[in-house]
Short mmCIF file of C-alpha atoms in Angstrom, two decimals:
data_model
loop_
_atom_site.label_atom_id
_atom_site.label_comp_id
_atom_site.label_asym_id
_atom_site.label_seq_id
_atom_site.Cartn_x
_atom_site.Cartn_y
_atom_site.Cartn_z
CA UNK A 1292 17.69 24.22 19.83
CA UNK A 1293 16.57 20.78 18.73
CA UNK A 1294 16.39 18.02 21.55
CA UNK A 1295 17.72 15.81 19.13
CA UNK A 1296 19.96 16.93 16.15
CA UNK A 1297 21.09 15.19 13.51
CA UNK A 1298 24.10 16.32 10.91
CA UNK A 1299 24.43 17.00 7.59
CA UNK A 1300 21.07 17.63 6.91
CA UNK A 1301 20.77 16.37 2.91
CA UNK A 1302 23.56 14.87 1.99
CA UNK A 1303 24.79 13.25 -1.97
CA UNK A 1304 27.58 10.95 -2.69
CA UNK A 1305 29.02 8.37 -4.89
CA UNK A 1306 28.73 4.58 -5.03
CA UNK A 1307 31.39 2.87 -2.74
CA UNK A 1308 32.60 6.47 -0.40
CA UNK A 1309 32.15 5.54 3.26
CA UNK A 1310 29.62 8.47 4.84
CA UNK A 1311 29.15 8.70 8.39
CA UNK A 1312 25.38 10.59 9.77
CA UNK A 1313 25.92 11.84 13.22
CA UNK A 1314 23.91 12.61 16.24
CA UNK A 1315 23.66 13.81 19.22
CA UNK A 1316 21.45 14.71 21.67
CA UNK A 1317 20.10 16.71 24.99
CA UNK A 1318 17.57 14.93 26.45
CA UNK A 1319 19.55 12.93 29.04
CA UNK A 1320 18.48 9.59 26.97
CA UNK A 1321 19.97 6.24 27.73
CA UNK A 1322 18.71 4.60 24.27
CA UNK A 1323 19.50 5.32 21.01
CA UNK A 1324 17.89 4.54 17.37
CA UNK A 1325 18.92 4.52 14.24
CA UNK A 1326 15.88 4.46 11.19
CA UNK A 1327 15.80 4.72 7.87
CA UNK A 1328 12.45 5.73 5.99
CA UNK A 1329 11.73 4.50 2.91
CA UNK A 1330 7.96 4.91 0.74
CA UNK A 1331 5.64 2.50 0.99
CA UNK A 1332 7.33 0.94 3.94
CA UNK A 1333 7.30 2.89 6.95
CA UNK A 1334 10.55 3.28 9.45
CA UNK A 1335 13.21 0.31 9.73
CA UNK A 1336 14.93 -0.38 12.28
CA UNK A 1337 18.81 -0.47 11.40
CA UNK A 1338 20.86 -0.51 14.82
CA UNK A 1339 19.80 0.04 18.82
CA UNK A 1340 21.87 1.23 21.81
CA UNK A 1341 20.62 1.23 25.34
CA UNK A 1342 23.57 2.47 26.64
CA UNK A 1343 27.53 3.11 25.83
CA UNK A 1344 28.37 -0.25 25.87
CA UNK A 1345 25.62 -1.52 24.44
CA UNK A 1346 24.80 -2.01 20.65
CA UNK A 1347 22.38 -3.65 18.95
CA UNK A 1348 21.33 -4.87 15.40
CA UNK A 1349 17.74 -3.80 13.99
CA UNK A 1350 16.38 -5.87 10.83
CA UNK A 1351 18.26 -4.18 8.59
CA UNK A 1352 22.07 -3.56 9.59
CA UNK A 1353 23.82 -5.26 7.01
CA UNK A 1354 25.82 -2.77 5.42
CA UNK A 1355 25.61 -0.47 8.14
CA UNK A 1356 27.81 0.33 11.35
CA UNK A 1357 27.43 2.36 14.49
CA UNK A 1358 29.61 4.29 17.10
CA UNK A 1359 27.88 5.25 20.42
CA UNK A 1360 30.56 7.63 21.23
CA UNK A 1361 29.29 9.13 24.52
CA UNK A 1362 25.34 9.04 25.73
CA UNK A 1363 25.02 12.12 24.25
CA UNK A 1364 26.27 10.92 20.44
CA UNK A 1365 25.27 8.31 18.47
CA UNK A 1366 26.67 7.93 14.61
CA UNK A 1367 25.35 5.57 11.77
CA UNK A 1368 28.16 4.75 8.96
CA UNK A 1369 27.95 3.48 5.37
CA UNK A 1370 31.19 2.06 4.83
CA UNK A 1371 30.80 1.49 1.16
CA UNK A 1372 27.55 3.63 0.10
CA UNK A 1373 24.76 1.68 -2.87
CA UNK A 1374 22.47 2.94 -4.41
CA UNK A 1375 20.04 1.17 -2.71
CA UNK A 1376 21.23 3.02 0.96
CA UNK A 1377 19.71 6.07 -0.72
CA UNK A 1378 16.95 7.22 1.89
CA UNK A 1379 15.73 9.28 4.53
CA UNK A 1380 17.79 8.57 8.32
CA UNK A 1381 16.28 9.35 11.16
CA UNK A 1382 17.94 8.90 14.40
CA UNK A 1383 15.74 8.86 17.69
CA UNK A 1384 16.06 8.39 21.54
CA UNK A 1385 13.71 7.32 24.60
CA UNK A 1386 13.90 7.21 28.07
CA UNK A 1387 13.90 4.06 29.93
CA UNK A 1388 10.78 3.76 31.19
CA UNK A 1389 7.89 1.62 30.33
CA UNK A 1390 6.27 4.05 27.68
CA UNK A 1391 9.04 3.76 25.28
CA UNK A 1392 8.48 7.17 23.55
CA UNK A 1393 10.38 7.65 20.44
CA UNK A 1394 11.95 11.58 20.24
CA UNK A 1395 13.20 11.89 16.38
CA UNK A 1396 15.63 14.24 14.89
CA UNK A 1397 14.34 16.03 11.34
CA UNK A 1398 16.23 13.29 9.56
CA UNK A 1399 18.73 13.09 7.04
CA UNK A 1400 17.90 12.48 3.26
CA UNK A 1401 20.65 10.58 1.89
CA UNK A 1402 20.92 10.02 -1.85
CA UNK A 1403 23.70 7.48 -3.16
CA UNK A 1404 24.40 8.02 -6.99
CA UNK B 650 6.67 -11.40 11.46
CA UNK B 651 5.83 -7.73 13.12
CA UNK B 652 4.06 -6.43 10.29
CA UNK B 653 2.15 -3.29 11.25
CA UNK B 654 -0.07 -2.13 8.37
CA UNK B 655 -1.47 0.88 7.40
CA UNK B 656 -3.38 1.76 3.87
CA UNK B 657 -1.15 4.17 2.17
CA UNK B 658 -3.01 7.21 1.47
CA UNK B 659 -6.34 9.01 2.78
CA UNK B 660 -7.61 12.08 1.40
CA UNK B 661 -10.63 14.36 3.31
CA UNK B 662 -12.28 17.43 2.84
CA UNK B 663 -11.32 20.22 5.44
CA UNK B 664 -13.51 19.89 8.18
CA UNK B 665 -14.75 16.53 8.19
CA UNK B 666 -13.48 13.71 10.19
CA UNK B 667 -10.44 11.59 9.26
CA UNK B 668 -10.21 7.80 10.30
CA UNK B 669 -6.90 6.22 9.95
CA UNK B 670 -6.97 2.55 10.60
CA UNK B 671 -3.75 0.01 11.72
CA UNK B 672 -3.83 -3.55 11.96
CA UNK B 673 -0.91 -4.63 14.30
CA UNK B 674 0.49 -8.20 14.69
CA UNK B 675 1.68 -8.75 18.30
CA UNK B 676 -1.01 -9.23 21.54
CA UNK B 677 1.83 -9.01 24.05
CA UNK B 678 2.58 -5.15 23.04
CA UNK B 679 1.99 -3.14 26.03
CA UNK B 680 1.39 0.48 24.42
CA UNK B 681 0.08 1.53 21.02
CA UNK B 682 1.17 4.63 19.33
CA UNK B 683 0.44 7.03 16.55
CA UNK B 684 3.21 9.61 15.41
CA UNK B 685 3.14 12.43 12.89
CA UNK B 686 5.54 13.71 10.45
CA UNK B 687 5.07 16.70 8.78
CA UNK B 688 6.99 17.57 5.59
CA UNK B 689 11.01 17.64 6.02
CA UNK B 690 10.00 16.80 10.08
CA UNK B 691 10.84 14.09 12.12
CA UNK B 692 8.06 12.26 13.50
CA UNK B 693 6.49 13.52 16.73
CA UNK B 694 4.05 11.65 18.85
CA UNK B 695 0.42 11.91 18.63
CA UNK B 696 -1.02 9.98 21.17
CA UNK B 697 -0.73 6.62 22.72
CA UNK B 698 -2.91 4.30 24.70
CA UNK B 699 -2.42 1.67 27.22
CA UNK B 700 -3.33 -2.07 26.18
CA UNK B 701 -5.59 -2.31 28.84
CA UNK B 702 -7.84 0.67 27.97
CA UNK B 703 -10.76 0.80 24.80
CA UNK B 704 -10.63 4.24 23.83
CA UNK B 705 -8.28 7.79 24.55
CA UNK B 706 -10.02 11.11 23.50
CA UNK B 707 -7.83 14.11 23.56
CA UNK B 708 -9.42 16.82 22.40
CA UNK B 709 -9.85 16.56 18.18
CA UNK B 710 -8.15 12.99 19.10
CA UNK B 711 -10.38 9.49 19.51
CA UNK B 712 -8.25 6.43 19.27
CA UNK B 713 -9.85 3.13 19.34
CA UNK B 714 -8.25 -0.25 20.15
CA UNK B 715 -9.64 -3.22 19.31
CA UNK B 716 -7.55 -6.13 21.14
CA UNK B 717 -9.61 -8.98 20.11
CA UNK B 718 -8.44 -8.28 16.24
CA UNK B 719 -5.33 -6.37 16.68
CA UNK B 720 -7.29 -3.11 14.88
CA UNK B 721 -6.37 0.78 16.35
CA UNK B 722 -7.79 3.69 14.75
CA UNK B 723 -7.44 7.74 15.05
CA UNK B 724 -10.04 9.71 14.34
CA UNK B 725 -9.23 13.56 14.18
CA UNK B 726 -12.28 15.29 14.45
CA UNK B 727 -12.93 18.61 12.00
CA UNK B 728 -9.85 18.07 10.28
CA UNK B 729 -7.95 21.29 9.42
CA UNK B 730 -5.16 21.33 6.01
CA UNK B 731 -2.82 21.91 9.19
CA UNK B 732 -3.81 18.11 9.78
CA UNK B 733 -2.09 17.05 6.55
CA UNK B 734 1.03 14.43 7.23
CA UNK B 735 1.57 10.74 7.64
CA UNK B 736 0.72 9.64 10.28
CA UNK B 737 2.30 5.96 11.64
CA UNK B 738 0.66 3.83 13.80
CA UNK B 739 3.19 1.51 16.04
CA UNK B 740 3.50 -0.88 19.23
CA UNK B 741 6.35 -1.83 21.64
CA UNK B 742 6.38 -5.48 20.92
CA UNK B 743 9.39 -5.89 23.62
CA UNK B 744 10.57 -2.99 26.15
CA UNK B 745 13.45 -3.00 23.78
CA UNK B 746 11.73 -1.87 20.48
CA UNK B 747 9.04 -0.19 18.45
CA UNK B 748 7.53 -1.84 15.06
CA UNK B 749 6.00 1.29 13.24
CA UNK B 750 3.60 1.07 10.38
CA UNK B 751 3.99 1.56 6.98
CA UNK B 752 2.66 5.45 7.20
CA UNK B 753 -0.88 7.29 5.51
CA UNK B 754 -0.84 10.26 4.16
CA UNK B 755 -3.53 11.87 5.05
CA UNK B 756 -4.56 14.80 2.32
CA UNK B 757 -6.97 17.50 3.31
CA UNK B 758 -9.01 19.31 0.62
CA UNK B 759 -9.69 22.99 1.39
#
């Protein structure tokens, strides 16, 4: 199984239905991340969380929410989907020590019609 | 801003070498990293080097760093087609984060 898994997989909808991603993971992980991918410009950061009661914005979190629901599960939610939200999400963890070494689920590919 | 930059596309012939340059923005960042994604993959670290060190060879894998003007490179040495992804480059410019690169995709030619 997956270290860190991320759910649904692909996932279509319509302009303005709130979509939550979700995941969770096994690695024992303190921090949390929430990307999306984009071409031509690499991984953006959209929300952080070090810890359960700790959340963070990224550089793009506007139109965007988060739930750390236990360290284990971390969700990312669209509360009224654009087109421009369509993308690939990638969630990721890391440990807390100096190295900061991302661990990335296979992503979810988001498309917003 | 924390621009990390990366050209967008490489393309090689199988078993040559592959040299994917980064130019990062922040002197403070303690680590350097390259990940790879393979199709419908998450990315997965490469390799990563220490500020304080020149070069990391591990096995196929040279990276370079080049403080003085922000530059790090990976060279993969007889690149394979099992070699083709995009690769990101990225630093920790606070313990808190990680800026990654734009992304190459590197294409090898059987």
């Amino acid at each position: 199984d997956a270290d860190v898994t991320q759910t649904p997989r692909n996932r279509i909808t319509k302009t303005g239905k709130r979509i939550m991603l979700e995941c969770s993971q096994t690695k024992g992980h303190d921090r949390m991340y929430w990307y999306r991918q984009d071409p031509g410009l690499g991984l953006r950061l959209i929300y952080y969380s070090f810890d359960v009661k700790d959340i963070n914005k990224g550089e793009i979190s506007d139109g965007y929410s988060v739930s750390r629901q236990a360290q284990a599960k971390f969700s990312l939610s669209l509360e009224s989907a654009i087109p421009n939200q369509t993308a690939l999400y990638f969630c990721a963890t890391s440990d807390s020590t100096g190295r900061n070494i991302q661990y990335f689920g296979a992503g979810t590919r988001l498309s917003v019609l | 801003g924390e621009d990390v930059e990366q050209s967008l596309f490489l393309s090689v012939r199988e078993g040559d070498s592959s040299v994917i340059n980064c130019t990062y923005t922040d002197s403070s960042s303690t680590y350097l990293y390259w990940y790879k994604q393979e199709p419908g993959a998450g990315l997965q670290l490469l390799t990563y080097i220490f500020s304080n060190m020149d070069m990391k060879q591990d096995q196929r894998l040279t990276v370079l760093l080049n403080k003085k003007d922000k530059h790090l490179s990976l060279r993969i040495a007889d690149t394979q087609t099992g070699d083709s992804a995009i690769y990101f480059c990225a630093e920790n410019p606070s313990y808190q984060k990680v800026t990654f690169g734009t992304g190459t995709k590197l294409q090898v030619i059987p």
